Short mmCIF file of C-alpha atoms in Angstrom, two decimals:
data_model
loop_
_atom_site.label_atom_id
_atom_site.label_comp_id
_atom_site.label_asym_id
_atom_site.label_seq_id
_atom_site.Cartn_x
_atom_site.Cartn_y
_atom_site.Cartn_z
CA UNK A 4 141.97 132.02 80.84
CA UNK A 5 143.68 131.77 84.25
CA UNK A 6 140.55 133.13 85.86
CA UNK A 7 138.72 129.85 85.07
CA UNK A 8 141.22 127.64 86.90
CA UNK A 9 140.58 126.92 90.57
CA UNK A 10 142.56 125.09 93.19
CA UNK A 11 140.30 123.69 95.86
CA UNK A 12 141.20 122.45 99.30
CA UNK A 13 140.34 118.88 100.24
CA UNK A 14 137.51 120.22 102.36
CA UNK A 15 136.08 122.22 99.45
CA UNK A 16 136.43 119.41 96.94
CA UNK A 17 134.88 116.78 99.20
CA UNK A 18 131.83 118.92 99.79
CA UNK A 19 131.53 120.02 96.15
CA UNK A 20 132.24 116.66 94.50
CA UNK A 21 131.03 114.30 97.21
CA UNK A 22 130.05 111.68 94.63
CA UNK A 23 133.75 110.97 93.93
CA UNK A 24 134.30 109.92 97.53
CA UNK A 25 131.02 108.66 98.92
CA UNK A 26 128.75 107.97 95.96
CA UNK A 27 125.47 109.45 94.79
CA UNK A 28 123.66 112.06 96.87
CA UNK A 29 120.30 111.35 95.24
CA UNK A 30 117.86 108.71 96.42
CA UNK A 31 118.33 105.19 95.16
CA UNK A 32 115.69 102.47 95.25
CA UNK A 33 116.56 98.77 95.06
CA UNK A 34 115.19 95.42 96.17
CA UNK A 35 117.52 94.21 98.90
CA UNK A 36 117.58 91.93 101.92
CA UNK A 37 116.26 93.44 105.13
CA UNK A 38 115.65 91.60 108.38
CA UNK A 39 112.44 91.61 110.40
CA UNK A 40 112.10 91.71 114.18
CA UNK A 41 112.81 87.97 114.36
CA UNK A 42 116.01 88.36 112.34
CA UNK A 43 114.49 86.59 109.34
CA UNK A 44 115.66 87.90 105.95
CA UNK A 45 113.03 89.37 103.66
CA UNK A 46 113.26 90.76 100.15
CA UNK A 47 111.93 94.28 100.22
CA UNK A 48 112.22 97.42 98.17
CA UNK A 49 114.22 100.05 100.02
CA UNK A 50 115.13 103.67 99.27
CA UNK A 51 118.24 105.34 100.61
CA UNK A 52 120.92 107.88 99.66
CA UNK A 53 124.05 105.88 98.69
CA UNK A 54 126.50 108.57 99.90
CA UNK A 55 124.91 108.51 103.37
CA UNK A 56 125.16 104.73 103.41
CA UNK A 57 128.86 104.97 102.54
CA UNK A 58 129.43 107.56 105.28
CA UNK A 59 127.88 105.23 107.84
CA UNK A 60 129.72 102.26 106.46
CA UNK A 61 133.12 104.02 106.59
CA UNK A 62 132.72 104.50 110.33
CA UNK A 63 131.49 100.94 110.72
CA UNK A 64 134.33 99.53 108.57
CA UNK A 65 136.97 101.15 110.74
CA UNK A 66 135.56 99.51 113.85
CA UNK A 67 135.19 96.13 112.10
CA UNK A 68 138.76 96.38 110.77
CA UNK A 69 140.07 96.90 114.30
CA UNK A 70 138.08 94.03 115.82
CA UNK A 71 137.91 91.55 112.95
CA UNK A 72 140.76 92.48 110.63
CA UNK A 73 143.42 93.30 113.23
CA UNK A 74 142.00 91.13 116.00
CA UNK A 75 141.73 93.70 118.79
CA UNK A 76 138.54 93.92 120.81
CA UNK A 77 135.33 91.92 120.84
CA UNK A 78 132.48 94.45 121.16
CA UNK A 79 130.84 96.76 118.61
CA UNK A 80 128.20 99.36 119.49
CA UNK A 81 126.16 101.24 116.90
CA UNK A 82 123.46 103.81 117.55
CA UNK A 83 121.38 105.64 114.97
CA UNK A 84 118.71 108.29 115.36
CA UNK A 85 116.73 108.50 112.13
CA UNK A 86 115.11 111.77 113.24
CA UNK A 87 118.41 113.64 113.62
CA UNK A 88 120.47 111.34 111.31
CA UNK A 89 123.11 111.12 114.02
CA UNK A 90 125.31 108.00 113.89
CA UNK A 91 127.66 106.66 116.55
CA UNK A 92 130.03 103.70 116.11
CA UNK A 93 132.17 102.44 118.99
CA UNK A 94 134.66 99.58 119.33
CA UNK A 95 136.77 98.33 122.21
CA UNK A 96 139.94 97.88 120.19
CA UNK A 97 143.31 99.47 120.80
CA UNK A 98 142.12 103.00 120.19
CA UNK A 99 143.61 105.21 117.47
CA UNK A 100 147.10 106.42 118.56
CA UNK A 101 146.84 109.84 120.25
CA UNK A 102 150.55 110.66 120.15
CA UNK A 103 151.50 114.18 119.06
CA UNK A 104 153.40 114.18 115.75
CA UNK A 105 155.95 117.00 115.81
CA UNK A 106 156.68 116.74 112.12
CA UNK A 107 153.04 117.38 111.18
CA UNK A 108 152.30 119.48 114.25
CA UNK A 109 149.16 117.52 115.01
CA UNK A 110 147.91 114.56 116.99
CA UNK A 111 147.85 111.29 115.07
CA UNK A 112 144.20 110.72 115.92
CA UNK A 113 143.31 114.16 114.59
CA UNK A 114 145.30 113.54 111.40
CA UNK A 115 143.55 110.21 110.75
CA UNK A 116 140.04 111.66 110.84
CA UNK A 117 140.72 115.03 109.19
CA UNK A 118 143.34 114.30 106.52
CA UNK A 119 142.28 112.39 103.42
CA UNK A 120 145.69 110.82 102.99
CA UNK A 121 146.29 109.56 106.50
CA UNK A 122 145.61 106.02 107.68
CA UNK A 123 147.10 102.64 108.51
CA UNK A 124 145.95 100.54 105.51
CA UNK A 125 148.49 101.64 102.92
CA UNK A 126 150.90 98.76 103.50
CA UNK A 127 149.93 95.05 103.55
CA UNK A 128 146.25 95.37 104.25
CA UNK A 129 145.37 91.84 105.23
CA UNK A 130 141.70 91.19 105.86
CA UNK A 131 140.53 94.74 106.36
CA UNK A 132 138.06 96.82 104.39
CA UNK A 133 139.88 100.17 104.24
CA UNK A 134 141.76 100.85 101.07
CA UNK A 135 142.50 104.49 100.28
CA UNK A 136 142.81 106.40 103.57
CA UNK A 137 139.92 108.63 102.52
CA UNK A 138 136.89 107.14 104.26
CA UNK A 139 136.40 108.59 107.73
CA UNK A 140 138.05 111.90 106.74
CA UNK A 141 135.48 112.28 103.96
CA UNK A 142 132.75 111.60 106.53
CA UNK A 143 134.19 114.29 108.81
CA UNK A 144 134.44 116.90 106.07
CA UNK A 145 130.89 116.33 104.88
CA UNK A 146 129.33 116.35 108.35
CA UNK A 147 127.58 119.13 110.25
CA UNK A 148 129.66 118.03 113.23
CA UNK A 149 131.97 115.11 113.92
CA UNK A 150 133.42 113.93 117.22
CA UNK A 151 136.00 111.31 118.06
CA UNK A 152 136.52 109.85 121.51
CA UNK A 153 139.53 107.59 122.19
CA UNK A 154 140.64 105.59 125.22
CA UNK A 155 144.28 104.53 125.00
CA UNK A 156 147.38 104.41 127.20
CA UNK A 157 145.37 105.50 130.27
CA UNK A 158 144.28 108.64 128.52
CA UNK A 159 140.96 109.87 127.20
CA UNK A 160 141.17 111.92 124.00
CA UNK A 161 138.13 113.84 122.71
CA UNK A 162 138.08 116.17 119.71
CA UNK A 163 135.19 117.83 117.91
CA UNK A 164 135.08 119.01 114.31
CA UNK A 165 132.47 121.24 112.70
CA UNK A 166 131.67 122.40 109.22
CA UNK A 167 132.92 125.87 108.41
CA UNK A 168 130.18 128.36 109.35
CA UNK A 169 130.86 130.25 106.12
CA UNK A 170 129.33 128.58 103.04
CA UNK A 171 132.47 129.56 101.10
CA UNK A 172 134.76 128.36 103.91
CA UNK A 173 137.87 126.50 102.72
CA UNK A 174 138.83 124.44 105.77
CA UNK A 175 137.22 122.20 108.32
CA UNK A 176 136.75 123.78 111.73
CA UNK A 177 138.87 121.83 114.24
CA UNK A 178 138.33 122.28 117.96
CA UNK A 179 141.24 121.82 120.30
CA UNK A 180 141.35 118.23 121.60
CA UNK A 181 140.67 117.53 125.24
CA UNK A 182 143.07 115.02 126.76
CA UNK A 183 142.97 113.80 130.32
CA UNK A 184 144.59 111.02 132.28
CA UNK A 185 142.38 108.17 133.47
CA UNK A 186 143.02 105.19 135.71
CA UNK A 187 140.86 102.90 133.65
CA UNK A 188 142.46 100.31 131.38
CA UNK A 189 139.66 100.88 128.91
CA UNK A 190 140.63 101.12 125.24
CA UNK A 191 138.74 101.79 122.05
CA UNK A 192 137.49 104.36 119.59
CA UNK A 193 134.10 106.03 119.33
CA UNK A 194 133.02 108.14 116.36
CA UNK A 195 129.84 110.25 116.25
CA UNK A 196 128.61 112.53 113.46
CA UNK A 197 125.62 114.14 111.84
CA UNK A 198 125.71 114.54 108.05
CA UNK A 199 125.48 118.13 106.83
CA UNK A 200 122.30 119.34 105.21
CA UNK A 201 124.46 121.74 103.22
CA UNK A 202 126.18 118.76 101.60
CA UNK A 203 123.29 116.30 101.48
CA UNK A 204 120.04 117.86 100.24
CA UNK A 205 118.33 114.53 100.87
CA UNK A 206 119.03 112.68 104.12
CA UNK A 207 117.02 109.50 103.43
CA UNK A 208 118.60 106.66 105.39
CA UNK A 209 115.96 104.33 106.93
CA UNK A 210 116.50 102.79 110.34
CA UNK A 211 115.62 99.33 108.94
CA UNK A 212 118.43 99.71 106.42
CA UNK A 213 121.06 100.62 109.04
CA UNK A 214 119.83 98.02 111.54
CA UNK A 215 119.98 95.31 108.87
CA UNK A 216 123.57 96.18 107.99
CA UNK A 217 124.60 95.99 111.65
CA UNK A 218 122.74 92.71 112.01
CA UNK A 219 124.72 91.25 109.12
CA UNK A 220 127.99 92.02 110.92
CA UNK A 221 126.71 90.09 113.93
CA UNK A 222 125.52 87.20 111.76
CA UNK A 223 128.83 86.93 109.87
CA UNK A 224 130.90 87.23 113.07
CA UNK A 225 129.01 85.49 115.89
CA UNK A 226 131.97 85.68 118.32
CA UNK A 227 131.71 89.48 118.40
CA UNK A 228 129.21 91.10 120.76
CA UNK A 229 127.23 93.52 118.66
CA UNK A 230 124.80 96.09 120.05
CA UNK A 231 122.35 98.28 118.14
CA UNK A 232 120.75 101.21 119.94
CA UNK A 233 121.71 99.67 123.24
CA UNK A 234 120.30 96.18 122.60
CA UNK A 235 122.40 93.06 122.08
CA UNK A 236 122.04 91.56 118.60
CA UNK A 237 121.40 87.84 119.19
CA UNK A 238 122.69 85.31 116.69
CA UNK A 239 123.50 81.59 116.49
CA UNK A 240 127.00 80.20 115.96
CA UNK A 241 126.73 80.16 112.15
CA UNK A 242 124.98 82.03 109.38
CA UNK A 243 122.58 79.32 108.23
CA UNK A 244 121.30 78.50 111.72
CA UNK A 245 120.70 82.20 112.42
CA UNK A 246 118.98 83.15 109.18
CA UNK A 247 117.46 79.93 107.85
CA UNK A 248 116.81 77.59 110.80
CA UNK A 249 113.72 75.94 109.28
CA UNK A 250 114.65 75.99 105.61
CA UNK A 251 116.42 73.48 103.41
CA UNK A 252 119.81 74.95 102.51
CA UNK A 253 122.71 73.93 100.29
CA UNK A 254 126.03 74.97 101.86
CA UNK A 255 129.10 75.48 99.67
CA UNK A 256 132.07 76.58 101.74
CA UNK A 257 135.12 77.71 99.74
CA UNK A 258 138.33 77.99 101.77
CA UNK A 259 141.81 79.01 100.68
CA UNK A 260 144.72 80.94 102.19
CA UNK A 261 143.49 84.40 101.23
CA UNK A 262 139.84 83.78 100.38
CA UNK A 263 137.10 82.19 102.46
CA UNK A 264 133.65 82.39 100.94
CA UNK A 265 130.52 80.60 102.12
CA UNK A 266 127.60 80.33 99.67
CA UNK A 267 124.29 79.42 101.24
CA UNK A 268 121.67 78.42 98.66
CA UNK A 269 118.07 78.66 99.84
CA UNK A 270 115.49 77.17 97.43
CA UNK A 271 111.98 78.62 97.13
CA UNK A 272 112.94 81.92 98.75
CA UNK A 273 111.73 84.32 96.06
CA UNK A 274 108.80 84.38 93.66
CA UNK A 275 110.97 85.09 90.65
CA UNK A 276 114.46 84.16 89.49
CA UNK A 277 117.49 83.94 91.75
CA UNK A 278 118.50 86.70 94.13
CA UNK A 279 122.06 87.20 95.34
CA UNK A 280 123.21 88.94 98.50
CA UNK A 281 126.91 89.18 99.35
CA UNK A 282 128.83 90.46 102.36
CA UNK A 283 132.57 91.00 101.81
CA UNK A 284 134.55 91.68 104.98
CA UNK A 285 131.33 92.95 106.58
CA UNK A 286 130.58 95.21 103.56
CA UNK A 287 127.27 94.63 101.72
CA UNK A 288 128.26 94.23 98.08
CA UNK A 289 124.84 95.10 96.69
CA UNK A 290 126.04 94.74 93.11
CA UNK A 291 127.90 91.47 93.61
CA UNK A 292 131.26 91.19 91.93
CA UNK A 293 133.73 88.77 90.38
CA UNK A 294 133.09 86.15 93.07
CA UNK A 295 129.34 86.14 92.46
CA UNK A 296 129.58 86.14 88.67
CA UNK A 297 132.12 83.30 88.69
CA UNK A 298 130.19 81.24 91.21
CA UNK A 299 126.91 81.48 89.35
CA UNK A 300 128.44 80.71 85.97
CA UNK A 301 130.37 77.65 87.17
CA UNK A 302 127.65 76.38 89.50
CA UNK A 303 124.77 76.49 87.03
CA UNK A 304 126.85 75.10 84.17
CA UNK A 305 128.37 72.35 86.28
CA UNK A 306 125.10 71.22 87.84
CA UNK A 307 123.29 71.09 84.47
CA UNK A 308 126.12 68.98 83.06
CA UNK A 309 125.96 66.62 86.06
CA UNK A 310 122.19 66.20 85.61
CA UNK A 311 122.40 65.15 81.94
CA UNK A 312 122.29 61.41 82.64
CA UNK A 313 119.27 61.72 84.92
CA UNK A 314 117.65 64.11 82.43
CA UNK A 315 117.87 61.47 79.69
CA UNK A 316 116.34 58.86 81.99
CA UNK A 317 113.50 61.17 82.96
CA UNK A 318 113.12 62.47 79.40
CA UNK A 319 113.16 66.02 80.80
CA UNK A 320 115.91 68.57 80.18
CA UNK A 321 116.34 71.19 82.90
CA UNK A 322 117.79 74.61 82.03
CA UNK A 323 119.39 77.32 84.14
CA UNK A 324 116.08 78.94 85.02
CA UNK A 325 114.81 75.65 86.47
CA UNK A 326 117.70 75.71 88.95
CA UNK A 327 117.69 79.43 89.68
CA UNK A 328 113.94 79.88 90.00
CA UNK A 329 113.18 81.14 93.51
CA UNK A 330 116.77 80.59 94.69
CA UNK A 331 118.46 82.88 97.21
CA UNK A 332 122.27 82.87 97.04
CA UNK A 333 123.47 84.27 100.35
CA UNK A 334 127.22 84.83 100.43
CA UNK A 335 129.61 85.70 103.23
CA UNK A 336 133.16 86.37 102.07
CA UNK A 337 136.22 87.04 104.19
CA UNK A 338 139.37 87.75 102.19
CA UNK A 339 142.69 89.57 102.02
CA UNK A 340 142.86 93.03 100.41
CA UNK A 341 139.43 93.30 98.80
CA UNK A 342 139.20 95.85 96.00
CA UNK A 343 135.98 97.47 94.93
CA UNK A 344 134.80 99.34 91.86
CA UNK A 345 134.42 102.62 93.78
CA UNK A 346 134.57 104.16 97.23
CA UNK A 347 130.92 103.08 97.58
CA UNK A 348 132.23 99.48 97.68
CA UNK A 349 129.18 97.84 96.16
CA UNK A 350 131.01 95.51 93.77
CA UNK A 351 134.11 93.34 94.34
CA UNK A 352 136.64 93.47 91.47
CA UNK A 353 139.53 91.19 92.52
CA UNK A 354 139.94 88.91 89.50
CA UNK A 355 142.02 86.30 91.34
CA UNK A 356 139.08 85.18 93.49
CA UNK A 357 137.68 83.45 90.41
CA UNK A 358 140.59 80.97 90.49
CA UNK A 359 139.78 79.92 94.07
CA UNK A 360 136.13 79.32 93.14
CA UNK A 361 137.03 77.35 90.01
CA UNK A 362 139.43 75.16 92.00
CA UNK A 363 136.61 74.39 94.45
CA UNK A 364 134.27 73.23 91.71
CA UNK A 365 137.01 71.19 90.04
CA UNK A 366 137.01 68.75 92.95
CA UNK A 367 136.40 65.21 91.69
CA UNK A 368 132.69 64.32 91.47
CA UNK A 369 131.77 67.54 93.29
CA UNK A 370 128.36 67.84 91.62
CA UNK A 371 127.64 64.12 91.88
CA UNK A 372 128.01 64.32 95.65
CA UNK A 373 125.88 67.45 95.79
CA UNK A 374 123.09 65.73 93.82
CA UNK A 375 123.06 62.71 96.13
CA UNK A 376 123.03 64.89 99.24
CA UNK A 377 120.20 67.19 98.16
CA UNK A 378 117.68 64.89 96.39
CA UNK A 379 114.63 66.89 97.46
CA UNK A 380 115.97 70.03 95.81
CA UNK A 381 117.11 68.14 92.69
CA UNK A 382 113.64 66.59 92.33
CA UNK A 383 112.10 70.04 92.54
CA UNK A 384 114.37 71.18 89.70
CA UNK A 385 113.06 68.39 87.49
CA UNK A 386 109.48 69.19 88.52
CA UNK A 387 109.95 72.78 87.40
CA UNK A 388 111.54 71.58 84.15
CA UNK A 389 108.59 69.27 83.52
CA UNK A 390 106.07 72.01 84.24
CA UNK A 391 107.91 74.45 82.02
CA UNK A 392 108.24 71.89 79.23
CA UNK A 393 104.56 70.97 79.45
CA UNK A 394 103.51 74.61 79.36
CA UNK A 395 105.66 75.27 76.32
CA UNK A 396 104.53 72.10 74.61
CA UNK A 397 100.92 72.91 75.40
CA UNK A 398 101.27 76.42 74.00
CA UNK A 399 102.99 75.13 70.86
CA UNK A 400 100.46 72.35 70.33
CA UNK A 401 97.51 74.66 70.90
CA UNK A 402 98.91 76.94 68.27
CA UNK A 403 99.39 74.04 65.88
CA UNK A 404 95.90 72.72 66.68
CA UNK A 405 94.31 76.10 65.98
CA UNK A 406 96.15 76.24 62.66
CA UNK A 407 95.02 72.70 61.85
CA UNK A 408 91.39 73.66 62.55
CA UNK A 409 91.47 76.01 59.59
CA UNK A 410 92.15 73.10 57.28
CA UNK A 411 89.57 70.41 56.43
CA UNK A 412 89.89 67.26 58.51
CA UNK A 413 90.87 64.38 56.20
CA UNK A 414 88.18 61.70 56.14
CA UNK A 415 85.53 63.82 57.85
CA UNK A 416 82.05 63.60 56.38
CA UNK A 417 80.65 66.61 58.16
CA UNK A 418 77.09 67.29 59.25
CA UNK A 419 75.59 70.45 57.79
CA UNK A 420 72.93 71.41 60.32
CA UNK A 421 73.15 74.76 62.11
CA UNK A 422 72.05 73.40 65.51
CA UNK A 423 75.27 71.60 66.35
CA UNK A 424 73.93 70.24 69.67
CA UNK A 425 71.69 67.89 67.63
CA UNK A 426 74.54 66.67 65.43
CA UNK A 427 75.98 63.17 65.90
CA UNK A 428 79.50 62.13 64.93
CA UNK A 429 80.14 58.48 64.07
CA UNK A 430 83.70 57.34 64.70
CA UNK A 431 84.51 54.28 62.60
CA UNK A 432 87.53 52.27 61.59
CA UNK A 433 88.82 53.69 58.29
CA UNK A 434 87.21 55.55 55.39
CA UNK A 435 85.45 52.47 54.01
CA UNK A 436 83.52 52.01 57.23
CA UNK A 437 82.24 55.58 57.04
CA UNK A 438 81.40 55.36 53.34
CA UNK A 439 78.37 53.16 54.01
CA UNK A 440 76.93 55.86 56.25
CA UNK A 441 76.74 58.32 53.37
CA UNK A 442 73.77 56.63 51.69
CA UNK A 443 71.60 56.37 54.81
CA UNK A 444 72.49 59.38 56.91
CA UNK A 445 70.58 62.59 57.43
CA UNK A 446 73.17 65.19 56.27
CA UNK A 447 71.80 67.79 58.68
CA UNK A 448 72.63 65.83 61.80
CA UNK A 449 74.87 62.89 60.90
CA UNK A 450 78.62 63.16 60.43
CA UNK A 451 81.26 60.48 60.11
CA UNK A 452 84.99 60.25 60.63
CA UNK A 453 87.08 57.36 59.42
CA UNK A 454 89.94 56.93 61.88
CA UNK A 455 93.42 56.80 60.40
CA UNK A 456 96.16 54.94 62.20
CA UNK A 457 96.28 53.88 65.84
CA UNK A 458 94.50 55.61 68.67
CA UNK A 459 96.94 56.67 71.39
CA UNK A 460 96.48 55.60 75.02
CA UNK A 461 96.48 59.12 76.46
CA UNK A 462 96.53 58.08 80.12
CA UNK A 463 99.56 59.78 81.75
CA UNK A 464 100.82 61.34 78.50
CA UNK A 465 101.99 64.93 78.18
CA UNK A 466 100.01 67.23 75.86
CA UNK A 467 102.71 67.26 73.15
CA UNK A 468 102.69 63.47 72.96
CA UNK A 469 98.90 63.41 72.78
CA UNK A 470 98.82 65.92 69.93
CA UNK A 471 101.52 64.10 68.04
CA UNK A 472 98.87 61.43 67.32
CA UNK A 473 97.09 62.41 64.11
CA UNK A 474 93.99 60.34 64.93
CA UNK A 475 93.46 62.22 68.20
CA UNK A 476 93.99 65.56 66.46
CA UNK A 477 91.37 64.66 63.81
CA UNK A 478 88.84 63.82 66.50
CA UNK A 479 89.51 67.03 68.44
CA UNK A 480 89.25 69.21 65.36
CA UNK A 481 86.07 67.46 64.24
CA UNK A 482 84.37 67.84 67.64
CA UNK A 483 85.80 71.29 68.43
CA UNK A 484 87.93 70.37 71.43
CA UNK A 485 91.09 72.21 72.49
CA UNK A 486 93.48 70.47 74.85
CA UNK A 487 93.89 72.23 78.20
CA UNK A 488 90.77 74.35 77.67
CA UNK A 489 87.27 73.86 79.01
CA UNK A 490 84.78 72.98 76.32
CA UNK A 491 81.69 75.18 75.88
CA UNK A 492 78.43 74.28 74.17
CA UNK A 493 78.80 77.24 71.83
CA UNK A 494 82.09 75.95 70.41
CA UNK A 495 81.32 72.18 70.26
CA UNK A 496 80.56 70.96 66.75
CA UNK A 497 78.80 67.74 67.80
CA UNK A 498 76.40 67.01 70.64
CA UNK A 499 76.79 63.23 70.55
CA UNK A 500 79.55 60.78 69.73
CA UNK A 501 78.85 57.25 68.49
CA UNK A 502 81.80 54.90 68.53
CA UNK A 503 81.21 52.45 65.69
CA UNK A 504 84.15 50.07 65.82
CA UNK A 505 84.28 46.54 64.44
CA UNK A 506 82.96 43.79 66.70
CA UNK A 507 86.32 42.08 67.15
CA UNK A 508 89.27 42.36 69.52
CA UNK A 509 90.80 45.25 67.58
CA UNK A 510 87.47 47.05 67.62
CA UNK A 511 87.14 46.51 71.34
CA UNK A 512 90.61 47.92 71.87
CA UNK A 513 89.82 51.00 69.74
CA UNK A 514 86.56 51.55 71.62
CA UNK A 515 88.36 51.36 74.97
CA UNK A 516 91.07 53.79 73.84
CA UNK A 517 88.49 56.28 72.56
CA UNK A 518 86.53 56.14 75.81
CA UNK A 519 89.85 56.62 77.61
CA UNK A 520 90.58 59.68 75.49
CA UNK A 521 87.25 61.34 76.23
CA UNK A 522 87.53 60.45 79.91
CA UNK A 523 90.97 62.06 80.25
CA UNK A 524 91.95 64.56 77.57
CA UNK A 525 88.33 65.19 76.52
CA UNK A 526 86.94 65.19 80.06
CA UNK A 527 85.56 68.69 79.71
CA UNK A 528 83.57 67.52 76.66
CA UNK A 529 81.83 64.85 78.74
CA UNK A 530 81.03 67.38 81.48
CA UNK A 531 79.43 69.75 78.98
CA UNK A 532 77.58 66.97 77.09
CA UNK A 533 76.39 64.45 79.69
CA UNK A 534 75.20 61.10 78.34
CA UNK A 535 76.44 61.97 74.87
CA UNK A 536 79.10 59.27 74.37
CA UNK A 537 77.86 55.93 73.06
CA UNK A 538 79.24 52.72 71.67
CA UNK A 539 77.30 51.95 68.51
CA UNK A 540 76.59 48.29 67.89
#
């Protein structure tokens, strides 16, 4: 039994169970935001290996923590060679301490990048991304080679690490550090590495993906000078002016002591429902988190509630999809001690951020002010609601109309001829007016319909309202018309329509309303049967 129990070194475990530390080693495909050559965001499908993304991001996070979280330095350089998969991340911060630690018999810098339980973020973390002290050490132990270069205290420290040449090797191969005195006051840390093919059977990590992640750091932190493959990443002084200079945006900026989160809403960005992209302390939270879930729930619910009065006035009721349709929710969050669901850091799990968001939306008349400020967007929401409602109503009424066609039209004295193009339908006021036709008509070609009730003025009416009028429905079923569909000669039941109303004011009104109906709702009938509508005197 004891033969089945193994005790692995950190090096062995990291390379055997990499998923625990860096995420999946198999390719993942997802629709995400990438940025074109002009820096404009685009929704595109992208494939990458999540563990490789995490490895890159761990190196990037350390540099961002130094510059942004701790406030030392103002320049970030990233280079990436997709052909060799070599990544380099450099900052001009303080530089990792290079002091020799007698207790551990190692240099502090060496300990930080080669020991999974060494780091500086175990105490009060503040606004940094590091959490567990595992990150860059995991990158080192899963790399083909890893090199760290540090400038600090007028010294230049360089150390190289390599994977154990033996496949069954138990420890990372550590080269002796090179330390020399320099006169330069330069400070900072530079990390370079190439992921190991022995650890990562698939090395898919597109240049566009890496470049986009670096670009996001520059966008979120415009005061930092960011370079990618030697070129300065140019941005404006805020996110919306950099990414959406010519688009209408809705800016919701949540600020509290430990949580600052800007939500930029961009209407008409996608061709489907809403899409959310979040950056938390420079980390792309591809799967959102508590902040995104809370924001969307409170925002959609609150806005719908605030629109109720206007909805009653317009007689249109928007729903959540009318607001979210085509909407991009671009979020940049900067907070204290972010916690994520895994070392991959794709989803934020701090529950307390929901309270800060709720407090923001609880501001008096928040949604009322938003509605007044963004009338164009609000009008587009109602337009979508109207279009959706009309489509649904049209589908429902078509279904009802088709069902009604199967039943006999009340009051219809139908023609019996097989050549329906020669058939004539008389429309008269009431059953008694049609009754007199029965004794003189030719049954093969003459039909009559006594109109029941009032004829609706269909001008400007929605399909549902039109088909709520029983008189209109009787006419459509008798003639063979279907609202919203083009009439064809093969489906029309009558080639001519004679309007035989009484010669009084009521009759004149009925005649006008019937002509109005065929001109608007029955327009396709007139097109198919030119010169076939008559007033019968």
